[in-house]
Coordinates of C-alpha atoms in Angstrom, one line a residue:
X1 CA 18.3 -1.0 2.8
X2 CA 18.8 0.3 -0.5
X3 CA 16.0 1.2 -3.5
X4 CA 16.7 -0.5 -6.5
X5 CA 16.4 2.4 -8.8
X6 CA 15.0 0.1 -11.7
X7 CA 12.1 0.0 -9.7
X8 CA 9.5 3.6 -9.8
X9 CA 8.4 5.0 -6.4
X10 CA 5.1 3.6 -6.8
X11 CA 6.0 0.4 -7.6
X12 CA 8.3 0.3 -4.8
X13 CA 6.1 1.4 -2.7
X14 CA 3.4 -1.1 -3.7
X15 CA 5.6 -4.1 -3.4
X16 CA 6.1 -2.8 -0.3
X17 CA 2.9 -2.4 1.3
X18 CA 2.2 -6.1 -0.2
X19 CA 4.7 -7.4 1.6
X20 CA 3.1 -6.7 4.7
X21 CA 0.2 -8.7 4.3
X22 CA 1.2 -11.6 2.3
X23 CA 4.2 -13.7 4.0
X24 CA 5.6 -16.1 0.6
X25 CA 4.6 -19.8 1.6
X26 CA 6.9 -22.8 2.8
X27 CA 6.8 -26.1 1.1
X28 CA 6.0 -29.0 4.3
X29 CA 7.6 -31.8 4.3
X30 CA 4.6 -33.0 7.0
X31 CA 2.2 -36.1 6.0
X32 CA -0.9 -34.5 5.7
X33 CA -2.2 -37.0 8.6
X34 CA -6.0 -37.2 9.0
X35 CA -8.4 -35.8 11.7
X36 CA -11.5 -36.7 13.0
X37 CA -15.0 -35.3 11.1
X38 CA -15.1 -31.8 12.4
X39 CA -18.0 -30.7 11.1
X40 CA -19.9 -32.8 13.8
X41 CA -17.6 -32.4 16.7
X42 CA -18.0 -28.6 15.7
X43 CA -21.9 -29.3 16.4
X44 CA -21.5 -31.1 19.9
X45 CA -19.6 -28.4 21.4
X46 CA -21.6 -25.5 20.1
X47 CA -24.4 -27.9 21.5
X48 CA -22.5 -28.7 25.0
X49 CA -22.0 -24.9 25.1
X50 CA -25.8 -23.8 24.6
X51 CA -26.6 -26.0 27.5
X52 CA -24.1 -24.2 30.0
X53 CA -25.6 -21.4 31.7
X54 CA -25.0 -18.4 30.2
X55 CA -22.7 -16.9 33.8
X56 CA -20.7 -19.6 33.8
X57 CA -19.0 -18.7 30.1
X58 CA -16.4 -16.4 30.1
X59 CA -14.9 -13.7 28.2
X60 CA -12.3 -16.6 27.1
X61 CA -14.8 -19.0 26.5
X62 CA -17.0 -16.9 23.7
X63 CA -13.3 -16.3 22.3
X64 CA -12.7 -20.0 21.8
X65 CA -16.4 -20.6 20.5
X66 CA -15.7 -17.7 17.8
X67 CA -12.4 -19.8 16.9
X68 CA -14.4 -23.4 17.4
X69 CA -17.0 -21.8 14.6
X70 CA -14.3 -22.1 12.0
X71 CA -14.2 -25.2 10.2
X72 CA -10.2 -26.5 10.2
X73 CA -9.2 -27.9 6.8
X74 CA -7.0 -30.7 6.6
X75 CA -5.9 -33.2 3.5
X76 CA -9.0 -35.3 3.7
X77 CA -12.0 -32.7 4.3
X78 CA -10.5 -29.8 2.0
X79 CA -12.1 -30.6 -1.2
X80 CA -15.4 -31.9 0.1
X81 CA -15.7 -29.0 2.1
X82 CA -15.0 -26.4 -0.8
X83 CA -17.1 -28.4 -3.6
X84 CA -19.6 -29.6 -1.2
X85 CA -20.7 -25.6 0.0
X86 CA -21.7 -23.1 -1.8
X87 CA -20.0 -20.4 -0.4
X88 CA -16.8 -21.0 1.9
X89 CA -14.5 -18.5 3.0
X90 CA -11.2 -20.4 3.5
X91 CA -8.2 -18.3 5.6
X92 CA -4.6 -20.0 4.4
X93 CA -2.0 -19.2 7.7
X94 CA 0.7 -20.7 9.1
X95 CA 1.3 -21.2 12.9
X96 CA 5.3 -19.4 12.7
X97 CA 3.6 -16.2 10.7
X98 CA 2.8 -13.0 12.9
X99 CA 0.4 -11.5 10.3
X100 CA -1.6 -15.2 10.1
X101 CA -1.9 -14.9 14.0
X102 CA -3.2 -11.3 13.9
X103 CA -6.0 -12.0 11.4
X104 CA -7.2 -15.0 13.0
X105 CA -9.2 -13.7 15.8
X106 CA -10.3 -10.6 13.9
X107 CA -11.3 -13.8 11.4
X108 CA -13.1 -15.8 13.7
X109 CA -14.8 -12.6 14.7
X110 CA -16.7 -12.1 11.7
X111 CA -17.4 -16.2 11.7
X112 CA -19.5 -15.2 14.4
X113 CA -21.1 -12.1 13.1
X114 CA -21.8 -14.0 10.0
X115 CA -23.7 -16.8 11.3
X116 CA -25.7 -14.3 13.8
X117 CA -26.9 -12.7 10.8
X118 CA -28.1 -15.7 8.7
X119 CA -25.0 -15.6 5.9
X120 CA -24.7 -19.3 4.5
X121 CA -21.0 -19.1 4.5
X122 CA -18.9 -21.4 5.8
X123 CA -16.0 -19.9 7.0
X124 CA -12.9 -22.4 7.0
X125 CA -9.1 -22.4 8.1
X126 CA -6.3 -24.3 6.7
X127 CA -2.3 -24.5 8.2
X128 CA -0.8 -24.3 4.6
X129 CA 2.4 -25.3 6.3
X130 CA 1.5 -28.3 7.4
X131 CA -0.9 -29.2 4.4
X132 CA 1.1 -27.5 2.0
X133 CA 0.0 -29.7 -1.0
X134 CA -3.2 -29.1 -0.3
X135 CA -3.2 -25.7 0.2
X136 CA -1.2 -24.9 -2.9
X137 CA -4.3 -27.1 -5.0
X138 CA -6.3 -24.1 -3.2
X139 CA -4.0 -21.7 -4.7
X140 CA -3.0 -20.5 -1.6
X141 CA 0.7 -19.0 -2.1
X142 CA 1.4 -17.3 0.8
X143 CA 0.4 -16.6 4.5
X144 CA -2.4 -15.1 5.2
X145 CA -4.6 -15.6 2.6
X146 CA -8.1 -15.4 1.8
X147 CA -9.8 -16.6 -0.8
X148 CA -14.1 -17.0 -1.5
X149 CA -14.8 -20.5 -2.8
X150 CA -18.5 -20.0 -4.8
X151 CA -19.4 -23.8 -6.0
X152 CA -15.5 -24.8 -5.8
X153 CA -14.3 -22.0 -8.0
X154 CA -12.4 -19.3 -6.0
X155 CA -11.7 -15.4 -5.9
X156 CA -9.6 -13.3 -4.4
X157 CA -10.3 -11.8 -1.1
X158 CA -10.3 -7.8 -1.9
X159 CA -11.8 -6.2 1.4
X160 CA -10.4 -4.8 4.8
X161 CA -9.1 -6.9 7.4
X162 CA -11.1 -5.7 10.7
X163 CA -14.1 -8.5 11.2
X164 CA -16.6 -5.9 10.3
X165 CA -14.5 -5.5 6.8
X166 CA -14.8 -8.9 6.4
X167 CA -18.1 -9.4 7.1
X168 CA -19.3 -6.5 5.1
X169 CA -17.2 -7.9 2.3
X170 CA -18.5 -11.4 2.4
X171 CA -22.3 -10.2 2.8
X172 CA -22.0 -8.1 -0.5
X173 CA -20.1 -11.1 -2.1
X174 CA -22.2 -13.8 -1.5
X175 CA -25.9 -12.0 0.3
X176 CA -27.8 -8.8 -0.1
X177 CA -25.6 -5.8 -0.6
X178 CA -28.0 -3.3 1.2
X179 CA -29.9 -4.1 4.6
X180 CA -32.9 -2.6 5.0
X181 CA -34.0 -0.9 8.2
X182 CA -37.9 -0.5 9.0
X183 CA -37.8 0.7 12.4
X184 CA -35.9 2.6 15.2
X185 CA -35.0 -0.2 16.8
X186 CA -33.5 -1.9 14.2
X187 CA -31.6 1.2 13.5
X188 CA -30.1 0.9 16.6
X189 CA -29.2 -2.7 16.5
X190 CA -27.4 -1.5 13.1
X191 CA -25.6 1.1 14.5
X192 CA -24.0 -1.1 17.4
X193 CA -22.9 -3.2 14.6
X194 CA -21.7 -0.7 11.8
X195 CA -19.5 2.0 12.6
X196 CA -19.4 2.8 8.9
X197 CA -21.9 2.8 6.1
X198 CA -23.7 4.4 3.6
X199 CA -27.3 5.6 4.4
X200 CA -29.9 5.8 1.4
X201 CA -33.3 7.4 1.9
X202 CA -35.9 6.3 -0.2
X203 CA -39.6 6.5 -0.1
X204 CA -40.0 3.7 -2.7
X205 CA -37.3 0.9 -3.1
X206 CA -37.7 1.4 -7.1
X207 CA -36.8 4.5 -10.0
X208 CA -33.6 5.2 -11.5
X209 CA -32.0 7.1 -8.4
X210 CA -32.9 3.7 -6.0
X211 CA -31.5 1.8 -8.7
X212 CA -27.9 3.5 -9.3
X213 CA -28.0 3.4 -5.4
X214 CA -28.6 -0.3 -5.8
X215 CA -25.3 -0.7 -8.6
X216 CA -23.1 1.1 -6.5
X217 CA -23.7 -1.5 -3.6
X218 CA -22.9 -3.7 -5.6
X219 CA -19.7 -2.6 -7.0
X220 CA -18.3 -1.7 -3.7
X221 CA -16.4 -3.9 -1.7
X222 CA -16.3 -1.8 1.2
X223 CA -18.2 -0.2 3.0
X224 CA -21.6 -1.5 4.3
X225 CA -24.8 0.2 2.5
X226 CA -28.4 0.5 4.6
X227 CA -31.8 1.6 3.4
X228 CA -34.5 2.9 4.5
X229 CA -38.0 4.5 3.5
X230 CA -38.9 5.8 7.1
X231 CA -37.7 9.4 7.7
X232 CA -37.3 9.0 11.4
X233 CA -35.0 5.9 11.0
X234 CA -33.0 7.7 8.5
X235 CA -32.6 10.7 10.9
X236 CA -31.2 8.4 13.8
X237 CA -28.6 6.9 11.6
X238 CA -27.8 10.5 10.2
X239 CA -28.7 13.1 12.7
X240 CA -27.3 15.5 10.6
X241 CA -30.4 14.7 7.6
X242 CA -32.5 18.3 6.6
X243 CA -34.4 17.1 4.2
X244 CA -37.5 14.7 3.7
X245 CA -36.5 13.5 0.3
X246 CA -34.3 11.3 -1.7
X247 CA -30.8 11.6 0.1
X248 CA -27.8 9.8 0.5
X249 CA -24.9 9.9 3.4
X250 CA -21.8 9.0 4.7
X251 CA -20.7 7.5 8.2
X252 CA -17.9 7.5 9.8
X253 CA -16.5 7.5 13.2
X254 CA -14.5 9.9 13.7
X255 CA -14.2 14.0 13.7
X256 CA -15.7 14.7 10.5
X257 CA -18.7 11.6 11.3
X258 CA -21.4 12.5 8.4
X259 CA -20.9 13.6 5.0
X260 CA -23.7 14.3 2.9
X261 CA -23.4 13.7 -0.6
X262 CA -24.6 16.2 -3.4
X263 CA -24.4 15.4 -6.8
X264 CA -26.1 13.2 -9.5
X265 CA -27.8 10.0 -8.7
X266 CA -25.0 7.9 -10.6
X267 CA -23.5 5.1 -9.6
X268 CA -20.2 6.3 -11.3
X269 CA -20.4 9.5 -9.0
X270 CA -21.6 7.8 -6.1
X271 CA -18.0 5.6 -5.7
X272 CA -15.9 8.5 -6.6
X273 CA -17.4 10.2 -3.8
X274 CA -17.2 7.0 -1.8
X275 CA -13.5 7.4 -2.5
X276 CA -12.6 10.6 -1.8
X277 CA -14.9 10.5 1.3
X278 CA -14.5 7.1 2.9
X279 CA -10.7 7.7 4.8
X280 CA -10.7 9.6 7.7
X281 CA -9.1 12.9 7.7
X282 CA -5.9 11.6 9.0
X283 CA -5.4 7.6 8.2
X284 CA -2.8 5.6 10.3
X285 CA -0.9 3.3 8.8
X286 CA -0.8 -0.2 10.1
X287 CA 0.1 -3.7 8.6
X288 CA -3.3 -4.7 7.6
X289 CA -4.7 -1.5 6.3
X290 CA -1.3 -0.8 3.8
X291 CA -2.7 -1.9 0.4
X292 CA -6.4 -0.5 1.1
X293 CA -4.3 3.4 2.1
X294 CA -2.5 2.9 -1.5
X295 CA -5.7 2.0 -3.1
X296 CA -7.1 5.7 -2.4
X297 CA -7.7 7.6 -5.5
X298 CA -6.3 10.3 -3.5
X299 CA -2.8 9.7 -4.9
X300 CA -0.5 12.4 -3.3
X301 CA 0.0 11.8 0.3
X302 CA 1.0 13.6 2.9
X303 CA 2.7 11.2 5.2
X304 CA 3.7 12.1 9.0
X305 CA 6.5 9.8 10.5
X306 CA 6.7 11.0 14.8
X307 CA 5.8 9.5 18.3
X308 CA 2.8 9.3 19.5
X309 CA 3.1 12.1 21.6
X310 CA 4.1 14.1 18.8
X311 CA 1.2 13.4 16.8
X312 CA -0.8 13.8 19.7
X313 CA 0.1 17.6 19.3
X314 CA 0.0 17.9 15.8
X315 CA -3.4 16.2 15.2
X316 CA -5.6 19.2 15.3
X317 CA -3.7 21.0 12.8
X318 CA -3.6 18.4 10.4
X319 CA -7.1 17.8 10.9
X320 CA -7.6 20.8 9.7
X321 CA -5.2 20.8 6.7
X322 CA -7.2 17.8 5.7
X323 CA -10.5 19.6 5.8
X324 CA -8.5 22.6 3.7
X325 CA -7.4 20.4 1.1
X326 CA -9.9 17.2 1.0
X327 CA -9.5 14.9 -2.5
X328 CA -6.5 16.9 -3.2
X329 CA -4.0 15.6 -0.6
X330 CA -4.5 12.4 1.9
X331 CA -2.7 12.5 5.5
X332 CA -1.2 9.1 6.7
X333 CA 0.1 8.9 9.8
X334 CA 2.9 6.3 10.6
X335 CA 4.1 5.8 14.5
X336 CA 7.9 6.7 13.7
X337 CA 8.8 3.6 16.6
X338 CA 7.1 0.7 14.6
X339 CA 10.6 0.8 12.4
X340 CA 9.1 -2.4 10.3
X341 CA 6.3 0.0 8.8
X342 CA 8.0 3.5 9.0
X343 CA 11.8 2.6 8.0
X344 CA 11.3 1.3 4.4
X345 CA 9.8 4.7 3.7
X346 CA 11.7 6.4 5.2
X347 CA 15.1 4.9 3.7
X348 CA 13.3 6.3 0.3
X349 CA 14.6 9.5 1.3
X350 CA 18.4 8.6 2.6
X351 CA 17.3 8.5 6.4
X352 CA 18.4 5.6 8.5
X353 CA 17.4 6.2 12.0
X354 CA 13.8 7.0 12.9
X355 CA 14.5 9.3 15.8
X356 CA 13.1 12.7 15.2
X357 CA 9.4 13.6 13.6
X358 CA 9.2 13.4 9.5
X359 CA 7.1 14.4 6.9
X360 CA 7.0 13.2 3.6
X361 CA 4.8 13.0 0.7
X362 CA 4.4 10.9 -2.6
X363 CA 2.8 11.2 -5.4
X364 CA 1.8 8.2 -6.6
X365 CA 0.6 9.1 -10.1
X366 CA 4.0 11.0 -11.2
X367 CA 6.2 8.6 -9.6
X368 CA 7.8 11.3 -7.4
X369 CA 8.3 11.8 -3.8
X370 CA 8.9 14.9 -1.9
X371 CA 10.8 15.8 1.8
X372 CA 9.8 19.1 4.4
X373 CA 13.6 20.0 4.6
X374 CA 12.5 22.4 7.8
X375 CA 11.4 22.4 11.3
X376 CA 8.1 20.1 11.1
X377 CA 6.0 23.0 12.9
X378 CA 2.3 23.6 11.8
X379 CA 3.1 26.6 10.0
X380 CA 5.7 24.6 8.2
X381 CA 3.7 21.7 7.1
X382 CA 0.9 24.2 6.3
X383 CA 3.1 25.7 3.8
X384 CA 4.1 21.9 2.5
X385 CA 0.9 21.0 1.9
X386 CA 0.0 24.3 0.4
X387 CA 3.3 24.0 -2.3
X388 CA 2.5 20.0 -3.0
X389 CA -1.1 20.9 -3.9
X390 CA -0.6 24.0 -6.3
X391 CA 2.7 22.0 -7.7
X392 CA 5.2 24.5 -6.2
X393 CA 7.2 21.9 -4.4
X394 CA 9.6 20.4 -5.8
X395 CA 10.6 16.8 -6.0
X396 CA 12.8 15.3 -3.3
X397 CA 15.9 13.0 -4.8
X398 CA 18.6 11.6 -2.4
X399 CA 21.8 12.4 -2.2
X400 CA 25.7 11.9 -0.3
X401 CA 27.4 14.7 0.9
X402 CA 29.1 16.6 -1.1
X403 CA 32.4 14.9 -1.7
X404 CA 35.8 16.8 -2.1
X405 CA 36.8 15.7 -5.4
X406 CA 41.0 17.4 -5.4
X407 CA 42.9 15.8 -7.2
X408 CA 40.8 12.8 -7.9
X409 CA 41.3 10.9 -10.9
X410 CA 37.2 10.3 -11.2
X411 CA 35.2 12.5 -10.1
X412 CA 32.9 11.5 -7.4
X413 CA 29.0 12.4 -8.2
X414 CA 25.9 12.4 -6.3
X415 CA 22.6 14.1 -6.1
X416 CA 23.2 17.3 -5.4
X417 CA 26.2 18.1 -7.4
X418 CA 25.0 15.7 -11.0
X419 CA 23.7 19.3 -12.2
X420 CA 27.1 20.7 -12.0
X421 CA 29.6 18.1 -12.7
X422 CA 27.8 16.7 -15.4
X423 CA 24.5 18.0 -17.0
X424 CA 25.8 22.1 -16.6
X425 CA 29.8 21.5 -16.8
X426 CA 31.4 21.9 -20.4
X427 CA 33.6 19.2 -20.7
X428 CA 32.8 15.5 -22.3
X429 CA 31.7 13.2 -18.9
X430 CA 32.3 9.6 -19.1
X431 CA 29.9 8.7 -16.0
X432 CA 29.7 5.2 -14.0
X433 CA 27.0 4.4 -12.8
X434 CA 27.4 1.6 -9.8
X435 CA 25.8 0.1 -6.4
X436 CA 26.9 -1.5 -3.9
X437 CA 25.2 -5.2 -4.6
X438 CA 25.7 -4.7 -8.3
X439 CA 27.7 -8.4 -9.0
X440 CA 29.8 -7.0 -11.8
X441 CA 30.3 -3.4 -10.8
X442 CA 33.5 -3.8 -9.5
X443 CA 35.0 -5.7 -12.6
X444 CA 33.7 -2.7 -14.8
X445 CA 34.8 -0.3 -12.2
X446 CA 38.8 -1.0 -12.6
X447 CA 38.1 -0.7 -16.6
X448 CA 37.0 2.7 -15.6
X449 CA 40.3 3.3 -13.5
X450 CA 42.2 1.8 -16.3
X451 CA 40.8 4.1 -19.0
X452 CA 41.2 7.3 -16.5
X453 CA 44.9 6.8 -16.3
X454 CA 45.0 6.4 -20.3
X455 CA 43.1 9.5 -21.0
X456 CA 44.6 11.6 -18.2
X457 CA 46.0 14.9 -19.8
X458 CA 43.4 13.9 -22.3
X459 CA 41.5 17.7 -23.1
X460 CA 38.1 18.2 -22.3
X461 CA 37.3 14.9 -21.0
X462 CA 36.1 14.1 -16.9
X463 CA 35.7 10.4 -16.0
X464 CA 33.5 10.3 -12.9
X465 CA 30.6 8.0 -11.2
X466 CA 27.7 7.7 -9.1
X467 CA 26.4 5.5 -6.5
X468 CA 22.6 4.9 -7.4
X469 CA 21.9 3.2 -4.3
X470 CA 22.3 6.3 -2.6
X471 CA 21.8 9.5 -4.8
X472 CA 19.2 10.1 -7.4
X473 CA 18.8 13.2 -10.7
X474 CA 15.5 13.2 -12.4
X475 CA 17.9 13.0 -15.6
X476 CA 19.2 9.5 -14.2
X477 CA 17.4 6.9 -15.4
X478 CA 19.4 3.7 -15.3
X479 CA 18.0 0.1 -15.8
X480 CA 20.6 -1.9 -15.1
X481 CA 23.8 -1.5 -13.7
X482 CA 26.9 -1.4 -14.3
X483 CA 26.0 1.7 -17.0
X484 CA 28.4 3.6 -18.5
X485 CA 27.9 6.9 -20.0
X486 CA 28.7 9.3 -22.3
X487 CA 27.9 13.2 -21.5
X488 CA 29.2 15.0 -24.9
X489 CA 29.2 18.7 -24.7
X490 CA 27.1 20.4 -26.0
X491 CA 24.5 17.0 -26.2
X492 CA 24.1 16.5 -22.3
X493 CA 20.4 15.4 -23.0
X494 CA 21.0 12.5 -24.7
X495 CA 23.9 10.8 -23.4
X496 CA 25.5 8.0 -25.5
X497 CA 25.5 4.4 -23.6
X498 CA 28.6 2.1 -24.0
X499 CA 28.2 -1.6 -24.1
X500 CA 29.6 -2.9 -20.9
X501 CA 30.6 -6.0 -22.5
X502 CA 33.2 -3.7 -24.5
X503 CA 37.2 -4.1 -23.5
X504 CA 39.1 -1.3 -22.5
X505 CA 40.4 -1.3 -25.1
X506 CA 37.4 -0.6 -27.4
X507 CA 35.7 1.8 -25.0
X508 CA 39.1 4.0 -26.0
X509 CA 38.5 3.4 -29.4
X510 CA 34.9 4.3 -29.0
X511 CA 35.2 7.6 -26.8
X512 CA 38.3 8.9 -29.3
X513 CA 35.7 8.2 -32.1
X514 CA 33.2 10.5 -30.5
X515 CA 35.3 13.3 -29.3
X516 CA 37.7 13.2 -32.8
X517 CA 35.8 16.0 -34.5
X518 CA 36.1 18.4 -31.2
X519 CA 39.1 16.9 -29.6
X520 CA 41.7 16.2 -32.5
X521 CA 43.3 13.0 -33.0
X522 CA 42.8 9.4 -31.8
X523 CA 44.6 8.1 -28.8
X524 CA 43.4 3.9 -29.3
X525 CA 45.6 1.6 -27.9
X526 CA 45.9 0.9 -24.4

């Protein structure tokens, strides 16, 4: 797989990550056949189930009646359903997609958490392969989707994809975006449910501090917020709490659990420090989490491609390196065998096999990407880390082997040696610049010959060219390709473009034109 160089890191990366959670939809060519009403069949079995005895349902069983609480969708209950309900959550899947199958159960989950906590919304499924008419009238252009449906008008789904994410997302969307805890005991009941949230301690649910609490629930889509006026409640849901006034925390399960947070009751500063607080210290990567990891504001990332086992060892240390250099660098962690995840990164950086531990990083604001070069030891990575966040490192741009270029009538170029043969060398460069799945490359490419055996002898003048599939110069910027350059001495920054719709013949008359007032007289006709 090669990067199309048109395309910036980030964006490639983006496109990327989106590509593992939305699978582009099939048109059916399936009647959209009609089903029986299953809103009522859907009562009679959770009916016929209530009357079993509670030992005699099992493990299965409370699967399939999480499944059976989702309403299926089909051509004639779609658009009742959605204008008929205030609020319906509506998951678009189709049976033949991997990603549709994973979110389903985690789906139905939170079906079941919703409706044990009161929510009002119907949660509803749709196969937009075989109701594909229907489910593009939805909007639903790919698999999975999920979209919110308030009074018939929908929104994107923007939350995680575990059933508490979705839960928590849905609650805020369409409930209260705070729950209140009175006691200890609902404390407890909360924490078996939340593994992470934000506590607020307040002694009156009112005031400007309560309030930008209040707006920042709101605007978070998140992460699940719980109040309380009752210092003993707040204590049990942050053990960690010293002090007896207005405070607010972070939850998290895992090494570093609370976080208290310190500055000014504004909701502004409240989400940043949601968002530089709300990862753990080392994030692994999986299918469904891609897009929310790329969403950090934390935008230079320290990514760690190895086995398990491998990781297993390293963990500590980067644990560590986290805490060193928290909001300044984020730590991904990407299990090197799942080759769908880790080798579309990794081909950003020329390596084709994943069989030996890599670290990375990429900075997603400048566009740039950077490569450990050395043995991946702590001291090593230490070291990386320490370079990428005081801007010492520098940036990482693919590249052949060094060719040998005797006696070759164009110069081969790649990464490593663009500096030399063109930018630093003194003669005029005419420079190709080619792929491999470029349609018209090879037309332009015997032009090129073609003018290298007419200007051969010529003084001062190297043709050469460059695969940008496979080697990249932070000079290079190429939009399209074939490109064809002209590197004058003396004027290496600004190299002249030729029109690749020229002949030959005109690219001679063009090139004697702009060496004539170095290079002496004109050589035209081919």
């Amino acid at each position: 797989m090669s990067m199309n160089p048109k395309l910036s890191v980030s964006t490639f990366i983006l496109l990327l990550l989106l590509t593992f959670l939305l699978i582009p939809s099939h048109s059916s060519s399936s009647d959209e056949e009609s089903d029986d009403d299953l809103e009522q069949l859907l009562a009679v079995d959770e009916q016929s189930q209530e009357d079993r005895p509670q030992h005699q349902q099992s493990e299965a069983e409370t699967v399939s009646k999480a499944q059976r609480i989702v309403l299926e969708l089909t051509g004639d209950n779609a658009k009742r359903v959605v204008d008929g309900n205030e609020f319906v959550l509506v998951l678009g899947y189709a049976p033949w997609c991997a990603r549709s199958a994973d979110l389903m159960p985690r789906f139905s989950e939170a079906a079941t958490g919703l409706k044990e906590i009161g929510s009002s919304v119907l949660m509803a499924k749709i196969d937009g392969d075989r109701y594909g008419k229907v489910a593009s009238e939805l909007e639903i252009k790919g698999f999975p989707t999920l979209l919110l449906f308030v009074n018939g008008t929908s929104q994107p789904y923007s939350g995680g994809f575990s059933a508490e994410d979705i839960v928590i997302w849905v609650q805020k969307k369409t409930g209260s975006p705070i729950i209140t805890v009175n006691t200890l005991d609902e404390a407890q009941i909360f924490l078996n449910k939340y593994h992470t949230f934000v506590v607020g301690l307040f002694h009156k649910f009112e005031g400007s501090e309560y309030n930008e609490f209040v707006k920042a629930a709101k605007s978070d889509n998140e992460i699940q917020f719980v109040e309380t006026s009752d210092n003993d409640v707040a204590k049990l849901l942050f053990p960690q709490l010293k002090t007896n006034t207005v405070f607010i925390g972070l939850v998290k399960p895992e090494a570093e659990r609370y976080t208290a947070y310190d500055g000014p009751f504004k909701m502004e500063k409240l989400l940043e420090f949601l968002g530089n607080n709300k990862f753990p210290l080392i994030t692994r990567l999986t299918e469904s989490n891609t897009v929310w990891v790329y969403s950090s504001p934390v935008k230079l990332q320290v990514m760690l491609f190895s086995k398990a086992y491998v990781f297993q060892s390293l963990a500590q240390p980067l644990e560590d390196l986290a805490r060193k250099f928290k909001s300044k660098l984020m730590f991904i962690y990407v299990d090197i065998a799942n080759e769908n995840l880790a080798m579309p990164f990794l081909t950003l950086f020329g390596i084709e096999h994943a069989n030996k531990t890599v670290v990375a990083a990429f900075d997603n604001n400048l566009n740039s990407k950077y490569l450990l070069e050395s043995d991946p030891s702590p001291s090593n990575i230490e070291d990386f880390c320490s370079g990428l966040a005081d801007g010492t490192v520098s940036r990482y741009y693919r590249s052949e082997p060094v060719p040998d270029n005797e006696n070759a009538s164009i110069v081969t170029v790649v990464g490593k040696t663009f500096d030399e043969l063109v930018l630093h060398s003194p003669e005029n460069v005419l420079l190709e610049v080619h792929t491999p799945w470029c349609v018209n490359c090879e037309a332009m490419s015997k032009q090129v010959l073609k003018l290298a055996k007419h200007f051969k002898g010529f003084e001062n003048l190297v043709f050469a060219r460059i695969d940008a599939s496979v080697n990249e110069h932070g000079k290079l910027q190429v939009d399209d390709f074939p490109t064809i350059l002209l590197y004058k001495s003396g004027e290496k920054e600004k190299p002249l473009k030729l029109s690749t719709k020229l002949s030959a013949k005109d690219m001679a008359v063009f090139i004697n034109e702009e060496l004539k007032p170095k290079e002496g007289s004109a050589r035209d006709e081919l």
